[in-house]
Short mmCIF file of C-alpha atoms and ligand atoms in Angstrom, two decimals:
data_model
loop_
_atom_site.label_atom_id
_atom_site.label_comp_id
_atom_site.label_asym_id
_atom_site.label_seq_id
_atom_site.Cartn_x
_atom_site.Cartn_y
_atom_site.Cartn_z
CA MET A 1 -11.39 -25.60 -6.81
CA PHE A 2 -8.15 -27.24 -7.86
CA TRP A 3 -9.77 -28.23 -11.19
CA SER A 4 -11.18 -24.85 -11.85
CA ILE A 5 -7.73 -23.28 -11.41
CA LEU A 6 -6.35 -25.77 -13.87
CA THR A 7 -8.86 -25.20 -16.39
CA ILE A 8 -8.21 -21.50 -16.32
CA VAL A 9 -4.49 -22.05 -16.66
CA PHE A 10 -5.05 -24.32 -19.59
CA SER A 11 -7.54 -22.03 -21.36
CA THR A 12 -4.98 -19.16 -21.02
CA PHE A 13 -2.12 -21.20 -22.29
CA CYS A 14 -4.15 -22.59 -25.14
CA ALA A 15 -5.68 -19.43 -25.92
CA VAL A 16 -9.06 -20.75 -25.90
CA ASN A 17 -12.18 -19.64 -24.10
CA THR A 18 -13.37 -22.95 -22.77
CA PHE A 19 -13.70 -24.62 -19.44
CA ASP A 20 -13.67 -28.13 -21.23
CA ILE A 21 -10.61 -29.50 -19.13
CA SER A 22 -10.51 -32.76 -20.95
CA ALA A 23 -9.76 -31.22 -24.28
CA HIS A 24 -6.74 -29.30 -22.83
CA SER A 25 -5.50 -31.46 -20.08
CA ASN A 26 -1.70 -31.17 -19.81
CA LYS A 27 0.47 -32.80 -17.11
CA THR A 28 2.92 -30.18 -17.44
CA MET A 29 0.52 -27.58 -16.21
CA ALA A 30 -0.90 -29.87 -13.52
CA THR A 31 2.55 -30.17 -11.92
CA LYS A 32 3.06 -26.45 -12.39
CA LEU A 33 0.39 -25.44 -9.83
CA PRO A 34 0.18 -27.42 -6.50
CA SER A 35 -3.23 -27.91 -4.78
CA LYS A 36 -1.99 -26.59 -1.51
CA MET A 37 0.02 -23.68 -0.48
CA LYS A 38 1.80 -22.27 2.48
CA ALA A 39 0.38 -19.06 4.07
CA VAL A 40 0.29 -17.22 7.26
CA GLY A 41 -2.90 -16.26 8.92
CA LEU A 42 -5.15 -15.99 11.94
CA TYR A 43 -8.20 -17.21 13.58
CA LYS A 44 -8.12 -15.12 16.57
CA TYR A 45 -7.14 -11.45 17.05
CA LEU A 46 -4.37 -11.50 19.61
CA PRO A 47 -1.38 -9.23 20.65
CA ILE A 48 1.54 -9.74 18.58
CA SER A 49 3.56 -11.29 21.44
CA ASP A 50 1.12 -14.31 21.38
CA VAL A 51 2.45 -17.04 19.26
CA ASN A 52 -1.11 -17.67 17.93
CA SER A 53 -1.64 -14.01 16.60
CA LEU A 54 -0.12 -15.33 13.34
CA ILE A 55 0.25 -18.94 12.46
CA ASP A 56 1.69 -21.04 9.85
CA LEU A 57 -1.00 -22.53 7.57
CA GLU A 58 -1.28 -24.98 4.64
CA VAL A 59 -4.21 -24.29 2.63
CA SER A 60 -5.84 -24.59 -0.82
CA LEU A 61 -4.87 -22.28 -3.48
CA PRO A 62 -7.33 -19.47 -3.96
CA THR A 63 -9.93 -19.85 -6.91
CA ILE A 64 -9.88 -16.97 -9.37
CA GLN A 65 -12.93 -15.14 -10.98
CA GLU A 66 -13.10 -14.30 -14.65
CA ASN A 67 -11.61 -10.82 -14.06
CA GLU A 68 -8.91 -11.92 -11.84
CA VAL A 69 -5.24 -13.14 -12.02
CA LEU A 70 -3.40 -15.72 -9.92
CA ILE A 71 -0.13 -14.46 -8.68
CA GLU A 72 2.67 -16.49 -7.17
CA VAL A 73 3.87 -14.22 -4.44
CA LYS A 74 7.66 -13.65 -4.29
CA ALA A 75 7.71 -10.87 -1.61
CA THR A 76 5.04 -9.19 0.53
CA ALA A 77 5.21 -6.00 2.52
CA VAL A 78 4.08 -5.16 6.01
CA ASN A 79 2.04 -2.04 6.53
CA PRO A 80 0.40 -0.38 9.35
CA ILE A 81 -3.11 -1.58 8.00
CA ASP A 82 -1.93 -5.21 8.56
CA THR A 83 -1.34 -4.52 12.34
CA LYS A 84 -4.61 -2.45 12.35
CA GLN A 85 -6.53 -5.43 10.85
CA ARG A 86 -4.80 -7.94 13.17
CA ALA A 87 -5.29 -5.64 16.22
CA PRO A 88 -6.88 -7.74 19.30
CA LYS A 89 -10.69 -8.13 19.26
CA PRO A 90 -12.88 -10.68 20.62
CA ASN A 91 -14.04 -11.82 16.88
CA VAL A 92 -12.97 -15.63 15.98
CA GLU A 93 -12.88 -16.60 12.23
CA THR A 94 -14.17 -19.83 11.22
CA ALA A 95 -11.94 -20.04 8.24
CA PRO A 96 -8.32 -18.61 8.49
CA ARG A 97 -7.85 -15.05 7.51
CA ILE A 98 -4.79 -14.29 5.46
CA LEU A 99 -3.42 -10.65 5.57
CA GLY A 100 -0.88 -8.62 3.65
CA TRP A 101 -2.02 -6.02 1.14
CA ASP A 102 0.81 -5.35 -1.19
CA GLY A 103 3.49 -7.45 -2.72
CA ALA A 104 5.26 -8.61 -5.85
CA GLY A 105 5.27 -11.94 -7.77
CA VAL A 106 4.59 -13.72 -11.17
CA ILE A 107 1.20 -14.15 -12.86
CA VAL A 108 0.62 -18.02 -13.04
CA ALA A 109 -3.00 -17.96 -14.25
CA LYS A 110 -5.81 -15.68 -15.18
CA GLY A 111 -9.65 -15.59 -15.78
CA ASP A 112 -11.25 -15.50 -19.23
CA LYS A 113 -11.96 -11.73 -18.99
CA ALA A 114 -8.61 -10.77 -17.64
CA GLY A 115 -6.89 -9.04 -20.66
CA ILE A 116 -4.17 -6.59 -19.10
CA HIS A 117 -1.61 -9.16 -18.08
CA ASN A 118 0.00 -12.36 -19.51
CA VAL A 119 0.74 -15.51 -17.64
CA GLY A 120 4.55 -15.18 -16.83
CA ASP A 121 4.30 -11.52 -16.26
CA GLU A 122 6.21 -10.01 -13.27
CA VAL A 123 3.96 -7.66 -11.44
CA PHE A 124 3.59 -5.63 -8.15
CA PHE A 125 0.11 -5.22 -6.72
CA VAL A 126 -2.18 -3.94 -3.97
CA ALA A 127 -4.72 -6.18 -2.55
CA ASP A 128 -8.45 -6.19 -1.66
CA LEU A 129 -8.96 -5.95 2.10
CA ARG A 130 -12.12 -8.07 1.87
CA LYS A 131 -10.35 -10.99 0.65
CA ASN A 132 -7.25 -13.14 1.53
CA GLY A 133 -4.06 -11.32 1.24
CA SER A 134 -0.29 -11.77 0.12
CA ASN A 135 0.92 -13.45 3.10
CA ALA A 136 0.65 -16.69 1.05
CA GLN A 137 2.47 -18.41 -1.72
CA TYR A 138 -0.54 -17.38 -4.12
CA ILE A 139 -3.04 -14.60 -4.36
CA ALA A 140 -6.00 -14.09 -6.56
CA LEU A 141 -6.69 -10.46 -7.44
CA ASP A 142 -8.96 -8.24 -9.77
CA GLU A 143 -6.34 -7.76 -12.53
CA ILE A 144 -6.52 -3.79 -12.24
CA LEU A 145 -4.71 -4.28 -8.97
CA ALA A 146 -1.58 -5.58 -10.29
CA GLY A 147 0.90 -3.39 -12.45
CA PRO A 148 4.12 -4.03 -14.39
CA LYS A 149 6.79 -4.60 -11.78
CA PRO A 150 9.55 -1.99 -12.37
CA LYS A 151 12.29 -3.67 -14.13
CA ARG A 152 14.88 -2.09 -12.10
CA PHE A 153 13.78 -3.51 -8.89
CA THR A 154 14.09 -6.94 -7.12
CA PHE A 155 10.78 -8.44 -6.14
CA GLU A 156 11.64 -7.36 -2.60
CA GLN A 157 12.08 -3.69 -3.74
CA ALA A 158 8.82 -3.85 -5.98
CA ALA A 159 6.78 -5.35 -3.04
CA ALA A 160 7.66 -2.40 -0.86
CA MET A 161 6.04 0.28 -3.08
CA PRO A 162 2.50 -0.39 -4.40
CA LEU A 163 0.27 0.40 -1.41
CA THR A 164 2.07 3.46 -0.11
CA THR A 165 2.54 4.79 -3.66
CA VAL A 166 -0.93 4.34 -4.76
CA THR A 167 -2.00 5.97 -1.33
CA ALA A 168 0.39 8.96 -1.98
CA PHE A 169 -0.47 9.28 -5.58
CA GLU A 170 -4.33 9.53 -4.88
CA SER A 171 -3.79 11.80 -1.90
CA ILE A 172 -1.76 14.34 -4.03
CA TYR A 173 -3.25 13.96 -7.52
CA ASP A 174 -6.91 12.92 -6.71
CA ARG A 175 -7.62 14.42 -3.40
CA LEU A 176 -5.62 17.53 -2.94
CA LEU A 177 -5.85 17.98 -6.82
CA ILE A 178 -2.20 18.90 -6.90
CA SER A 179 -0.49 19.26 -10.44
CA GLU A 180 2.07 20.91 -12.16
CA LYS A 181 0.16 24.14 -11.81
CA ASP A 182 1.06 24.07 -8.05
CA LYS A 183 4.82 24.26 -8.84
CA GLY A 184 6.62 26.26 -6.17
CA LYS A 185 3.67 26.05 -3.50
CA SER A 186 4.44 24.79 -0.26
CA ILE A 187 3.28 21.53 1.49
CA LEU A 188 3.61 20.34 5.12
CA VAL A 189 3.97 16.61 5.23
CA ILE A 190 3.43 15.16 8.72
CA ASN A 191 5.44 12.11 9.59
CA SER A 192 7.39 12.33 6.25
CA ALA A 193 9.83 9.48 6.90
CA GLY A 194 7.10 6.68 7.08
CA GLY A 195 5.98 4.54 4.21
CA VAL A 196 3.55 6.91 2.68
CA GLY A 197 5.57 9.97 3.58
CA SER A 198 8.66 8.78 2.11
CA ILE A 199 7.12 8.42 -1.37
CA ALA A 200 4.59 11.18 -1.10
CA THR A 201 7.71 13.47 -0.39
CA GLN A 202 9.28 12.32 -3.73
CA LEU A 203 6.08 12.71 -5.98
CA LEU A 204 5.75 16.29 -4.40
CA LYS A 205 9.15 17.13 -5.19
CA HIS A 206 8.81 15.77 -8.68
CA LEU A 207 5.86 18.16 -9.23
CA GLY A 208 7.97 21.07 -8.01
CA LEU A 209 6.49 21.67 -4.64
CA LYS A 210 8.47 22.94 -1.61
CA VAL A 211 8.19 19.89 0.76
CA ILE A 212 8.40 20.71 4.53
CA GLY A 213 8.46 17.37 6.35
CA THR A 214 8.43 16.32 10.13
CA ALA A 215 10.57 13.83 11.90
CA SER A 216 11.74 13.53 15.53
CA ARG A 217 14.97 11.31 15.18
CA PRO A 218 18.26 12.13 13.44
CA GLU A 219 18.06 9.03 11.42
CA SER A 220 14.40 9.85 10.28
CA GLU A 221 15.44 13.45 9.45
CA ASP A 222 18.32 12.15 7.22
CA PHE A 223 15.92 9.72 5.47
CA THR A 224 13.16 12.26 4.69
CA ARG A 225 15.86 14.87 3.50
CA LYS A 226 17.19 12.17 1.22
CA HIS A 227 13.55 11.57 -0.28
CA GLY A 228 13.07 15.22 -1.00
CA ALA A 229 12.02 17.12 2.18
CA GLU A 230 13.82 20.65 1.88
CA ILE A 231 12.98 21.61 5.64
CA VAL A 232 12.47 19.13 8.30
CA LEU A 233 10.50 20.19 11.51
CA ASN A 234 10.57 18.25 14.72
CA HIS A 235 7.06 16.95 15.37
CA THR A 236 7.60 16.58 19.12
CA LYS A 237 7.81 20.41 19.23
CA ASP A 238 5.39 23.16 18.35
CA LEU A 239 5.08 23.16 14.47
CA ALA A 240 3.63 26.63 14.21
CA GLU A 241 6.70 28.09 15.86
CA GLN A 242 8.99 26.16 13.88
CA LEU A 243 7.40 27.10 10.57
CA GLU A 244 7.49 30.84 11.43
CA SER A 245 11.21 30.55 12.21
CA VAL A 246 11.83 29.03 8.68
CA GLY A 247 9.94 31.65 6.93
CA TYR A 248 6.43 30.14 6.77
CA GLY A 249 4.61 32.39 9.44
CA ALA A 250 1.85 32.95 6.72
CA GLY A 251 1.20 29.27 6.51
CA VAL A 252 1.48 26.64 3.88
CA ASP A 253 -0.73 25.80 0.93
CA PHE A 254 -1.33 22.21 1.58
CA ILE A 255 -0.94 19.74 4.51
CA LEU A 256 -0.74 15.83 4.01
CA VAL A 257 -1.25 14.23 7.45
CA ASN A 258 0.30 10.74 7.67
CA TYR A 259 -0.61 10.24 11.28
CA ASP A 260 -3.54 10.48 13.70
CA PRO A 261 -4.78 14.00 12.88
CA TYR A 262 -6.25 14.37 16.41
CA PRO A 263 -3.21 15.62 18.30
CA TYR A 264 -2.36 17.93 15.45
CA TRP A 265 -5.78 19.41 14.89
CA ASP A 266 -5.31 22.86 16.27
CA THR A 267 -1.94 23.26 14.56
CA LEU A 268 -3.34 21.96 11.26
CA VAL A 269 -5.99 24.72 11.35
CA LYS A 270 -3.48 27.47 12.39
CA VAL A 271 -0.91 26.77 9.89
CA ILE A 272 -2.95 26.20 6.68
CA LYS A 273 -3.12 29.27 4.56
CA PRO A 274 -6.48 30.74 3.65
CA GLN A 275 -8.10 28.51 0.93
CA GLY A 276 -5.60 25.79 1.69
CA LYS A 277 -6.28 22.03 1.61
CA ILE A 278 -5.74 19.36 4.08
CA CYS A 279 -5.59 15.68 3.29
CA LEU A 280 -5.94 13.12 6.09
CA ILE A 281 -4.93 9.45 5.53
CA VAL A 282 -5.03 8.02 9.10
CA ASP A 283 -8.20 7.47 11.33
CA SER A 284 -8.64 10.37 13.85
CA SER A 285 -8.38 8.97 17.30
CA GLY A 286 -10.97 11.61 18.60
CA LEU A 287 -13.67 13.84 17.31
CA VAL A 288 -12.45 17.07 15.76
CA ASP A 289 -14.37 20.27 15.20
CA ILE A 290 -14.71 20.90 11.33
CA ARG A 291 -16.58 24.38 11.96
CA VAL A 292 -13.06 26.06 12.61
CA LEU A 293 -12.30 25.41 8.77
CA LYS A 294 -14.89 27.78 7.58
CA ASP A 295 -13.19 31.22 8.33
CA LYS A 296 -10.43 30.51 6.05
CA SER A 297 -12.50 28.52 3.47
CA ILE A 298 -10.29 25.39 3.98
CA THR A 299 -10.88 22.26 1.97
CA LEU A 300 -10.75 18.87 3.94
CA VAL A 301 -10.17 15.77 2.02
CA HIS A 302 -9.56 12.10 3.01
CA GLU A 303 -7.73 9.34 1.28
CA MET A 304 -8.56 5.66 1.54
CA MET A 305 -6.79 3.40 -1.02
CA THR A 306 -9.56 0.94 -0.79
CA THR A 307 -12.67 3.18 -1.73
CA ARG A 308 -12.67 2.80 -5.43
CA LEU A 309 -12.42 -0.98 -5.14
CA LYS A 310 -15.00 -1.39 -2.33
CA TYR A 311 -17.59 0.82 -3.88
CA ASN A 312 -16.77 -0.31 -7.46
CA THR A 313 -16.76 3.25 -8.70
CA ASP A 314 -16.69 4.25 -12.27
CA ASP A 315 -13.21 5.37 -12.10
CA LYS A 316 -11.96 2.14 -10.58
CA PHE A 317 -9.62 1.65 -13.56
CA ARG A 318 -7.40 4.39 -11.95
CA TYR A 319 -5.57 1.76 -9.92
CA GLN A 320 -4.25 0.35 -13.15
CA ASP A 321 -3.30 3.73 -14.43
CA ILE A 322 -1.43 4.73 -11.27
CA LEU A 323 0.51 1.40 -11.11
CA GLN A 324 1.44 1.82 -14.85
CA ILE A 325 2.51 5.61 -14.27
CA VAL A 326 4.41 4.95 -11.07
CA SER A 327 6.07 1.65 -12.49
CA LYS A 328 7.39 3.81 -15.42
CA MET A 329 8.71 6.58 -12.87
CA PHE A 330 10.48 4.02 -10.97
CA ASP A 331 12.24 2.62 -14.06
CA GLU A 332 13.13 6.12 -15.18
CA GLY A 333 14.55 6.84 -11.80
CA LYS A 334 12.18 9.77 -11.14
CA LEU A 335 11.10 7.83 -8.01
CA ASN A 336 13.20 5.60 -5.69
CA CYS A 337 12.54 2.69 -3.83
CA THR A 338 11.93 3.25 0.09
CA LEU A 339 12.54 -0.26 1.20
CA THR A 340 14.72 -0.34 4.33
CA ARG A 341 14.35 -3.76 5.73
CA THR A 342 13.94 -7.31 4.28
CA ILE A 343 13.31 -10.38 6.53
CA SER A 344 13.27 -14.04 4.97
CA PRO A 345 11.56 -16.35 4.63
CA ILE A 346 7.76 -15.52 4.79
CA ASN A 347 6.42 -17.46 7.82
CA ALA A 348 4.63 -16.88 10.94
CA ALA A 349 7.58 -16.18 13.31
CA ASN A 350 9.04 -13.68 10.74
CA LEU A 351 5.66 -12.00 10.28
CA ARG A 352 5.08 -11.48 13.78
CA GLU A 353 8.44 -9.86 14.04
CA GLY A 354 7.42 -7.62 10.99
CA HIS A 355 4.22 -6.66 12.78
CA ARG A 356 6.01 -6.12 16.23
CA ILE A 357 8.50 -3.64 14.38
CA ILE A 358 5.39 -1.74 12.53
CA GLU A 359 3.67 -1.51 15.87
CA GLU A 360 6.64 0.32 17.57
CA LYS A 361 5.84 3.11 15.03
CA LYS A 362 9.49 3.90 14.54
CA MET A 363 9.83 2.39 10.99
CA LEU A 364 11.71 4.47 8.35
CA GLY A 365 10.36 3.60 4.92
CA LYS A 366 9.25 0.02 4.21
CA LEU A 367 9.59 -3.44 5.53
CA VAL A 368 9.32 -6.48 3.41
CA LEU A 369 9.29 -10.16 3.86
CA SER A 370 10.45 -12.45 0.93
CA GLY A 371 10.54 -16.12 -0.17
CA PHE A 372 8.89 -19.22 1.22
C1 NAG B 401 2.01 -29.71 -22.51
O1 NAG B 401 3.01 -30.63 -22.19
C2 NAG B 401 4.02 -30.77 -23.10
C3 NAG B 401 4.86 -31.76 -22.46
O2 NAG B 401 4.34 -32.90 -21.93
C4 NAG B 401 4.53 -29.43 -23.52
O3 NAG B 401 5.52 -29.69 -24.55
C5 NAG B 401 3.57 -28.57 -23.89
O4 NAG B 401 4.20 -27.28 -24.09
C6 NAG B 401 2.45 -28.31 -22.83
N1 NAG B 401 1.49 -27.38 -23.41
C7 NAG B 401 0.97 -26.36 -22.88
C8 NAG B 401 -0.07 -25.79 -23.51
O5 NAG B 401 1.46 -25.89 -21.74
C1 NAG B 402 -8.99 -17.38 3.06
O1 NAG B 402 -8.30 -18.62 3.06
C2 NAG B 402 -9.08 -19.62 3.82
C3 NAG B 402 -8.05 -20.87 3.52
O2 NAG B 402 -8.02 -21.26 2.12
C4 NAG B 402 -10.40 -19.88 3.25
O3 NAG B 402 -10.91 -20.92 4.01
C5 NAG B 402 -11.18 -18.64 3.47
O4 NAG B 402 -12.43 -18.68 3.12
C6 NAG B 402 -10.47 -17.53 2.53
N1 NAG B 402 -11.11 -16.13 3.01
C7 NAG B 402 -11.60 -15.29 1.98
C8 NAG B 402 -12.27 -14.08 2.39
O5 NAG B 402 -11.71 -15.67 0.75
C1 NAG B 403 13.19 16.65 18.49
O1 NAG B 403 12.79 17.08 19.80
C2 NAG B 403 12.98 16.07 20.89
C3 NAG B 403 12.38 16.79 22.07
O2 NAG B 403 12.93 18.09 22.39
C4 NAG B 403 14.45 15.88 20.95
O3 NAG B 403 14.57 14.83 22.05
C5 NAG B 403 14.89 15.30 19.67
O4 NAG B 403 16.26 14.97 19.66
C6 NAG B 403 14.62 16.11 18.53
N1 NAG B 403 14.98 15.50 17.16
C7 NAG B 403 15.81 16.06 16.32
C8 NAG B 403 16.12 15.27 15.22
O5 NAG B 403 16.32 17.06 16.52
C1 NAG B 404 17.22 8.38 -6.40
O1 NAG B 404 18.50 7.79 -5.61
C2 NAG B 404 19.66 8.25 -6.41
C3 NAG B 404 20.85 7.57 -5.74
O2 NAG B 404 20.81 7.73 -4.42
C4 NAG B 404 19.85 9.64 -6.45
O3 NAG B 404 20.90 10.11 -6.88
C5 NAG B 404 18.65 10.22 -6.98
O4 NAG B 404 18.55 11.66 -6.69
C6 NAG B 404 17.37 9.88 -6.28
N1 NAG B 404 16.13 10.37 -6.97
C7 NAG B 404 15.10 10.72 -6.39
C8 NAG B 404 13.84 11.05 -7.23
O5 NAG B 404 15.12 10.82 -5.28
#
């Protein structure tokens, strides 16, 4: 495996498409990539208070396929998906599982058919849930999942953004089909101060929509206003009543639900305008009745960032398009970073602390770990 990585590095550097290592052997490159790397992973799915829930590992570098790049990870974000994947269950892995589904770093090798990026490029990326993730010094990825790191951002800032931004972008443009034509329309964003909520709010404001956010604490209310929510409701109280009191008694055109929809279901159905659209991005904790949507001809859509990758859809390249578009928007100042907390270095103890913070469900914006 070590040799196959080296060979790919050499063929990249020498700009030849060959796997003949002897012809391109170079000691400089050999010392560049170590054979082992630090990583944080798990064998057992345990509560985060257990020191074995995430452990320090030393493992071989991942091998890369012809369409993949190998990235040296500089920073990795922690998202609710990490804690969901790590949640206690009886399974025991025979090989360690490495979590972490977005981050930022530098490309150090690429496969023969990887033509988007060059070795040395700084990138930010989303990862593939079926593979090992970014809680490691190196990660191998389909190259379409890596985009140019916004130049204005540090690696930590860049690592905070890909997963939430791709999710928000797909929700808004590809699922709700919102575009410039919807300028002036209203959208209720439930849990607008969280990771996806805080970037979705910015994207929606950029499109000219009227964003009504929800938050329950003064600091989360401030945070979501700063990111573009014009009206902020208190989601611990009746949202329909509050909407009425701020002039939206007739309802809203769209709803983006960045939270378990189950406790909100009746409210969503009540406050959506006839022919409106609702997008869910979190699993429902209970069964909901979709029959009630018919009377108002409501469209219900879902967003799962991994769908295009998992099912290898014809439009899979969309990840690359989105990463390039938003990278430019970050550099132009049309979107801001939502990083609020950085912990260093990347190790098991700090990742356990990161997961613990996410599990409290009070996180504003994003949490990133950096450096090894
Ligand atoms: C190979 O190594 C030499 C130094 O030993 C270096 O000058 C050269 O750039 C390296 N070639 C490649 C392709 O990295
Ligand atoms: C994750 O990494 C470990 C350690 O190198 C390896 O044994 C395992 O097969 C990898 N898992 C996947 C899904 O690639
Ligand atoms: C939201 O409502 C709860 C319950 O009444 C209250 O404790 C909290 O302070 C309110 N939050 C804000 C930001 O006003
Ligand atoms: C980004 O942040 C700057 C500085 O706080 C602010 O002036 C600007 O309006 C923000 N841009 C967006 C799109 O929120």
